[in-house]
């Protein structure tokens, strides 16, 4: 059925489900390292913003402050900052002083281009703190928010940094720009920048950071999905779709399989719901295992909504219960990422899926239930 001819509820479900398969909103591009004395703004007339790093350095110049953030001395321009400032005909130090910029991670100072011409629209000074992984991750998240709605953003922030630090910044950017999917009629927040160009970046780092971010976006989108859309069967269907896309082995046990196998615990939890439980087993086996490869098993809680059953939760506690399956969402995302990134270890994911609801079949406090393996609880 076309989303245009579907009923309103079906249209909502269609829009929300599209977010699960949509690509990341920002395309990452690795550019060559910025040559010394070259401005990031050169040949960048089509770029919406150029971004240069500014670090927080202690008064004695020996390094960052004790907390890795606060700076007692003036902020220190890093790769490309001085050259870009010349292009924009601005005094970075003076601007930072007037704006009380210290260089702490996530600080943003924007300078508009001086009139029309061949320059990008704006120069962004980005605080990177002590340039540790944590500071760069925070800086990336801040930049994602500050550049929302722009087309192309070019930055020298990771230029000259080790690959783990590059990855921290890029992951921070991609995760900091996340917004939950929307199906309403009103407009949502501005989307992330369309393109992020990074001078001196490793293309492999960008690939792996994007793979990690896609997995986190998937887990977040699953957790944010309303429970009138996601039930155990729906979650199992998403697992099947991702398994088919990623080449994972997938096994789903429905309520009959669970009864035959003696899975009394998950059956008891799901007995009060109109939506029957499922148990999903996903398996990833690397084509080229790493030396000393191990078998990693992940189990994620998959309660698609938890009223508390007969022991009904108060209203305030019920509101976030659509996220009680976040553990299963994370495991599903990890398996998908493992296949996409070519992880060298074998990984198995177990998703016990049920809805804990009030109904005639709900278990009661004090009931004795026989779980898998014969143990009674």
Coordinates of C-alpha atoms in Angstrom, one line a residue:
X1 CA 0.0 0.0 0.0
X2 CA 1.3 3.4 -0.9
X3 CA 1.9 5.8 2.0
X4 CA -0.3 8.3 0.2
X5 CA -3.3 6.0 0.2
X6 CA -2.8 4.5 3.7
X7 CA -4.8 5.4 6.7
X8 CA -3.3 8.1 9.1
X9 CA -2.0 5.5 11.5
X10 CA -0.4 3.5 8.7
X11 CA 1.2 6.7 7.3
X12 CA 2.7 7.4 10.7
X13 CA 4.1 3.9 10.9
X14 CA 5.5 4.1 7.4
X15 CA 7.3 7.5 8.1
X16 CA 8.8 6.2 11.3
X17 CA 9.9 2.9 9.8
X18 CA 11.6 4.8 7.0
X19 CA 14.0 6.3 9.5
X20 CA 15.3 2.9 10.4
X21 CA 16.7 2.3 6.9
X22 CA 17.6 5.9 6.0
X23 CA 21.3 6.7 5.5
X24 CA 23.1 9.1 7.8
X25 CA 22.1 12.7 6.9
X26 CA 25.7 13.9 6.6
X27 CA 28.2 12.6 4.0
X28 CA 31.7 12.5 5.2
X29 CA 34.6 13.4 2.9
X30 CA 38.4 13.1 3.6
X31 CA 40.5 15.8 2.1
X32 CA 44.3 16.0 1.8
X33 CA 46.1 17.5 4.8
X34 CA 46.2 21.3 4.8
X35 CA 49.6 22.5 3.5
X36 CA 51.3 24.9 5.9
X37 CA 50.5 28.5 5.1
X38 CA 47.3 27.6 3.2
X39 CA 43.9 28.9 4.2
X40 CA 41.0 26.6 4.6
X41 CA 38.9 29.2 2.9
X42 CA 40.9 29.1 -0.3
X43 CA 38.7 27.8 -3.2
X44 CA 35.8 27.3 -0.8
X45 CA 33.3 29.8 -2.1
X46 CA 30.7 27.0 -2.3
X47 CA 31.3 26.0 1.3
X48 CA 28.8 27.3 3.9
X49 CA 31.3 27.3 6.8
X50 CA 35.0 26.6 7.4
X51 CA 35.8 25.4 10.9
X52 CA 39.2 25.7 12.7
X53 CA 40.2 24.4 16.1
X54 CA 41.1 26.5 19.1
X55 CA 42.6 24.7 22.1
X56 CA 42.5 25.6 25.8
X57 CA 46.0 26.0 27.2
X58 CA 47.2 26.7 30.7
X59 CA 48.7 30.1 31.6
X60 CA 52.2 28.7 31.6
X61 CA 51.7 27.2 28.1
X62 CA 52.7 23.8 29.4
X63 CA 49.4 22.2 28.5
X64 CA 45.7 22.2 29.3
X65 CA 44.2 23.1 32.6
X66 CA 43.8 20.5 35.4
X67 CA 40.3 19.6 34.2
X68 CA 41.3 19.4 30.6
X69 CA 38.8 22.2 29.7
X70 CA 39.3 25.4 31.6
X71 CA 42.0 27.7 30.3
X72 CA 43.8 30.2 32.5
X73 CA 45.7 31.6 29.5
X74 CA 44.5 32.8 26.1
X75 CA 43.0 30.2 23.7
X76 CA 45.5 28.7 21.3
X77 CA 44.7 28.5 17.6
X78 CA 45.5 25.1 16.0
X79 CA 45.9 23.8 12.4
X80 CA 44.6 26.3 9.9
X81 CA 43.2 28.9 12.3
X82 CA 45.7 31.7 11.7
X83 CA 45.5 31.4 7.9
X84 CA 41.7 31.3 7.9
X85 CA 41.6 34.4 10.1
X86 CA 43.8 36.2 7.6
X87 CA 41.4 35.3 4.8
X88 CA 38.4 36.6 6.8
X89 CA 40.4 39.7 7.8
X90 CA 39.8 39.2 11.4
X91 CA 41.9 39.0 14.6
X92 CA 41.2 35.6 16.1
X93 CA 42.8 36.5 19.4
X94 CA 40.8 39.8 19.7
X95 CA 37.5 38.1 18.8
X96 CA 38.2 35.4 21.4
X97 CA 39.0 38.0 24.1
X98 CA 35.9 40.1 23.3
X99 CA 33.7 37.0 23.4
X100 CA 35.4 35.5 26.5
X101 CA 36.3 32.4 24.5
X102 CA 38.6 30.1 26.4
X103 CA 38.9 27.2 24.0
X104 CA 37.1 24.7 26.1
X105 CA 35.6 21.8 24.3
X106 CA 32.4 22.7 22.5
X107 CA 32.7 26.4 22.5
X108 CA 31.6 28.1 19.3
X109 CA 32.5 31.5 17.9
X110 CA 31.2 32.4 14.5
X111 CA 32.6 35.2 12.3
X112 CA 30.7 36.3 9.2
X113 CA 32.5 36.8 5.9
X114 CA 33.4 40.4 5.3
X115 CA 31.0 41.2 2.5
X116 CA 30.3 39.2 -0.6
X117 CA 33.0 37.5 -2.6
X118 CA 34.8 34.2 -2.9
X119 CA 34.9 33.4 0.8
X120 CA 32.6 30.9 2.6
X121 CA 29.6 32.4 4.4
X122 CA 31.2 32.1 7.9
X123 CA 34.3 31.1 9.8
X124 CA 33.7 29.0 12.9
X125 CA 36.2 28.9 15.7
X126 CA 35.6 25.6 17.6
X127 CA 36.9 24.9 21.1
X128 CA 38.6 21.6 21.3
X129 CA 39.7 21.8 25.0
X130 CA 42.8 19.7 25.7
X131 CA 42.4 17.8 22.4
X132 CA 41.7 14.5 24.2
X133 CA 39.2 12.0 22.8
X134 CA 36.5 13.2 25.3
X135 CA 37.1 16.8 24.4
X136 CA 37.1 16.2 20.7
X137 CA 33.9 14.1 21.0
X138 CA 32.2 17.0 22.8
X139 CA 33.5 19.5 20.2
X140 CA 32.1 17.3 17.4
X141 CA 28.7 17.2 19.0
X142 CA 28.7 21.0 19.5
X143 CA 29.7 21.5 15.8
X144 CA 26.8 19.3 14.6
X145 CA 24.3 21.4 16.4
X146 CA 25.9 24.7 15.4
X147 CA 26.0 23.8 11.7
X148 CA 22.5 22.3 11.4
X149 CA 20.8 23.4 8.2
X150 CA 24.0 24.1 6.3
X151 CA 25.1 22.4 3.1
X152 CA 28.9 21.9 3.0
X153 CA 31.1 22.4 6.1
X154 CA 34.9 22.2 5.8
X155 CA 37.0 21.7 8.9
X156 CA 40.7 21.3 9.8
X157 CA 39.9 20.0 13.3
X158 CA 41.4 16.5 12.9
X159 CA 44.3 17.5 10.7
X160 CA 47.5 16.1 12.2
X161 CA 45.7 14.1 14.9
X162 CA 46.1 10.4 15.6
X163 CA 43.4 8.2 14.1
X164 CA 41.6 7.4 17.5
X165 CA 41.3 11.1 18.1
X166 CA 40.0 11.7 14.6
X167 CA 37.4 9.0 15.1
X168 CA 36.3 10.5 18.5
X169 CA 35.6 13.9 16.8
X170 CA 33.7 12.4 13.8
X171 CA 31.6 10.1 16.0
X172 CA 30.8 13.0 18.3
X173 CA 29.6 15.0 15.3
X174 CA 27.4 12.3 13.9
X175 CA 25.9 11.4 17.2
X176 CA 25.5 14.9 18.4
X177 CA 23.3 15.7 15.4
X178 CA 20.8 13.0 16.1
X179 CA 17.2 13.9 16.3
X180 CA 14.3 11.4 16.9
X181 CA 12.3 10.7 13.8
X182 CA 9.1 12.7 13.4
X183 CA 5.7 11.8 11.7
X184 CA 3.8 15.0 12.7
X185 CA 2.5 17.7 10.4
X186 CA 4.6 20.5 12.0
X187 CA 8.2 21.0 10.8
X188 CA 11.0 19.5 12.8
X189 CA 14.4 20.8 13.7
X190 CA 16.9 21.7 11.0
X191 CA 18.7 18.7 9.5
X192 CA 22.4 18.1 10.0
X193 CA 24.9 19.6 7.5
X194 CA 24.7 17.8 4.2
X195 CA 28.5 17.3 3.9
X196 CA 31.4 17.4 6.3
X197 CA 34.8 17.8 4.7
X198 CA 37.8 17.1 6.9
X199 CA 41.3 17.9 5.9
X200 CA 44.0 15.4 6.9
X201 CA 41.4 12.8 7.8
X202 CA 41.8 9.0 7.2
X203 CA 39.1 7.6 4.9
X204 CA 39.1 4.4 6.9
X205 CA 38.5 6.3 10.1
X206 CA 35.5 8.0 8.5
X207 CA 34.2 4.7 7.3
X208 CA 34.4 3.1 10.7
X209 CA 33.0 6.2 12.5
X210 CA 30.0 6.2 10.1
X211 CA 29.4 2.5 10.7
X212 CA 29.4 3.0 14.4
X213 CA 27.1 6.1 14.2
X214 CA 24.7 4.2 11.9
X215 CA 24.4 1.5 14.6
X216 CA 23.8 4.1 17.4
X217 CA 21.2 5.9 15.3
X218 CA 19.4 2.6 14.7
X219 CA 19.3 1.7 18.4
X220 CA 18.1 5.2 19.2
X221 CA 15.4 5.1 16.5
X222 CA 14.2 1.7 17.7
X223 CA 14.0 3.0 21.3
X224 CA 12.1 6.1 20.2
X225 CA 9.6 4.1 18.2
X226 CA 6.1 4.3 19.9
X227 CA 4.9 1.0 21.3
X228 CA 1.7 1.0 19.2
X229 CA 4.0 0.4 16.3
X230 CA 6.6 -1.8 17.9
X231 CA 5.5 -5.1 19.5
X232 CA 7.5 -8.3 19.7
X233 CA 6.5 -9.5 16.2
X234 CA 7.5 -6.1 14.7
X235 CA 10.9 -6.2 16.5
X236 CA 11.4 -9.7 15.2
X237 CA 10.6 -8.5 11.7
X238 CA 13.1 -5.7 11.9
X239 CA 15.7 -8.2 13.0
X240 CA 14.9 -10.3 10.0
X241 CA 15.2 -7.4 7.6
X242 CA 18.6 -6.4 9.0
X243 CA 19.7 -10.0 9.0
X244 CA 18.9 -10.2 5.3
X245 CA 20.7 -6.9 4.5
X246 CA 23.8 -7.8 6.5
X247 CA 24.1 -11.5 5.8
X248 CA 23.4 -12.6 9.4
X249 CA 21.9 -15.9 10.4
X250 CA 18.5 -15.4 11.9
X251 CA 16.2 -17.6 14.0
X252 CA 12.9 -16.5 15.4
X253 CA 11.0 -18.6 18.0
X254 CA 7.3 -17.8 18.1
X255 CA 5.0 -18.6 21.1
X256 CA 4.5 -22.2 19.9
X257 CA 8.3 -22.7 19.7
X258 CA 8.8 -21.1 23.1
X259 CA 6.2 -23.4 24.6
X260 CA 7.7 -26.5 23.1
X261 CA 11.2 -25.4 24.2
X262 CA 10.2 -24.7 27.8
X263 CA 10.8 -21.0 27.8
X264 CA 8.3 -20.4 30.6
X265 CA 9.8 -17.1 31.7
X266 CA 9.3 -15.1 28.5
X267 CA 5.9 -16.8 28.0
X268 CA 4.8 -15.7 31.5
X269 CA 5.8 -12.1 30.9
X270 CA 3.9 -12.0 27.6
X271 CA 0.7 -13.8 28.7
X272 CA -1.2 -10.7 29.6
X273 CA -0.6 -9.0 26.2
X274 CA -2.5 -9.3 22.9
X275 CA 1.0 -9.4 21.3
X276 CA 2.7 -12.8 21.7
X277 CA 6.4 -12.9 22.7
X278 CA 9.3 -13.8 20.4
X279 CA 12.9 -14.9 20.9
X280 CA 15.3 -13.8 18.2
X281 CA 18.8 -15.3 17.7
X282 CA 21.1 -13.5 15.4
X283 CA 24.5 -14.8 14.5
X284 CA 27.5 -13.2 12.8
X285 CA 30.5 -15.2 11.7
X286 CA 33.5 -13.3 10.2
X287 CA 34.8 -14.3 6.8
X288 CA 38.3 -13.8 8.0
X289 CA 38.5 -14.3 11.8
X290 CA 41.1 -12.3 13.8
X291 CA 44.0 -14.1 15.4
X292 CA 42.7 -15.3 18.8
X293 CA 39.1 -14.7 17.7
X294 CA 36.5 -15.2 20.4
X295 CA 32.8 -16.0 20.4
X296 CA 30.9 -13.0 22.0
X297 CA 27.3 -13.4 23.1
X298 CA 25.1 -10.4 23.8
X299 CA 21.7 -10.5 25.4
X300 CA 19.4 -7.5 25.3
X301 CA 16.2 -6.9 27.2
X302 CA 13.3 -6.6 24.7
X303 CA 10.2 -5.5 26.6
X304 CA 8.4 -3.5 24.0
X305 CA 6.3 -1.9 26.7
X306 CA 6.2 -2.6 30.4
X307 CA 3.1 -1.6 32.4
X308 CA 4.3 -3.5 35.3
X309 CA 1.6 -6.1 34.8
X310 CA -0.8 -6.6 37.7
X311 CA 1.7 -4.4 39.7
X312 CA 0.8 -1.4 37.7
X313 CA 3.4 1.3 37.5
X314 CA 2.4 5.0 38.3
X315 CA 1.8 7.2 35.3
X316 CA 5.1 9.0 35.4
X317 CA 7.0 5.7 35.3
X318 CA 4.9 4.4 32.4
X319 CA 5.8 7.3 30.0
X320 CA 9.3 6.1 29.2
X321 CA 8.4 2.4 29.1
X322 CA 8.5 2.3 25.3
X323 CA 12.3 2.3 25.8
X324 CA 12.3 -0.9 27.9
X325 CA 13.5 -2.7 24.8
X326 CA 16.5 -0.5 24.3
X327 CA 18.8 -3.4 25.3
X328 CA 17.5 -5.5 22.4
X329 CA 17.8 -2.5 20.1
X330 CA 21.4 -2.1 21.0
X331 CA 22.2 -5.8 20.4
X332 CA 20.4 -5.7 17.0
X333 CA 22.5 -2.6 16.1
X334 CA 25.7 -4.2 17.3
X335 CA 25.2 -7.3 15.1
X336 CA 24.4 -5.1 12.1
X337 CA 27.5 -3.0 12.7
X338 CA 29.7 -6.1 13.2
X339 CA 28.8 -7.3 9.8
X340 CA 29.2 -3.9 8.2
X341 CA 32.6 -3.3 9.8
X342 CA 33.9 -6.8 9.2
X343 CA 34.6 -7.5 12.9
X344 CA 37.0 -10.4 13.3
X345 CA 35.1 -12.1 16.1
X346 CA 32.0 -14.3 16.0
X347 CA 29.1 -12.6 17.6
X348 CA 25.7 -14.0 18.7
X349 CA 22.8 -11.7 19.8
X350 CA 19.8 -12.9 21.7
X351 CA 16.7 -10.7 21.8
X352 CA 14.0 -11.9 24.2
X353 CA 10.9 -9.9 23.1
X354 CA 7.7 -9.5 25.0
X355 CA 5.1 -6.9 26.1
X356 CA 4.3 -6.9 29.8
X357 CA 0.7 -5.8 29.9
X358 CA -2.4 -6.1 32.1
X359 CA -4.8 -8.9 31.0
X360 CA -6.7 -11.9 32.0
X361 CA -3.6 -14.0 31.5
X362 CA -1.2 -11.8 33.4
X363 CA 1.1 -13.5 35.9
X364 CA 0.6 -12.5 39.6
X365 CA 3.0 -11.7 42.3
X366 CA 3.9 -15.0 44.0
X367 CA 3.2 -17.2 40.9
X368 CA 5.8 -20.0 40.4
X369 CA 7.1 -20.1 36.8
X370 CA 9.3 -22.7 35.3
X371 CA 11.9 -21.0 33.1
X372 CA 14.2 -22.5 30.4
X373 CA 16.3 -25.3 31.8
X374 CA 13.8 -26.3 34.5
X375 CA 14.6 -23.7 37.2
X376 CA 11.5 -22.4 39.0
X377 CA 11.2 -18.8 40.0

